[in-house]
């Protein structure tokens, strides 16, 4: 399928809009005692609920001292009060990818 310039731009905009909404929707899950893996699973679930079954790349979630890792794969580590949490993910719309990176502080 060949997309026009407008359809390509709309695909990028839609992918960015969905990623932005996922960042809002994931906030209640970013709290003390939750594991990095649980956050990753919820990001994937939220993407599917938004109609994006395929992510742009493997979701990155790292907390505490691990938040300094640029490609920190999620682990069973539980988030602690006052820690930084780094997330990086994106979704695909019509084959076009978004990429969003955010850092949060637990309890801030």
Coordinates of C-alpha atoms in Angstrom, one line a residue, residues 15 18 44 46-55 91-93:
X15 CA 1.6 7.3 16.6
X18 CA -1.0 7.4 21.1
X44 CA 2.3 -3.1 26.0
X46 CA -2.2 0.1 26.8
X47 CA -0.7 0.1 23.3
X48 CA -2.9 -2.8 22.3
X49 CA -6.0 -1.1 23.8
X50 CA -5.2 1.9 21.7
X51 CA -5.1 -0.3 18.6
X52 CA -1.4 -0.7 18.3
X53 CA -0.4 -4.3 18.7
X54 CA 3.1 -3.7 17.5
X55 CA 5.6 -1.5 19.3
X91 CA 4.1 2.4 18.7
X92 CA 3.6 1.7 15.0
X93 CA 0.8 3.2 12.9

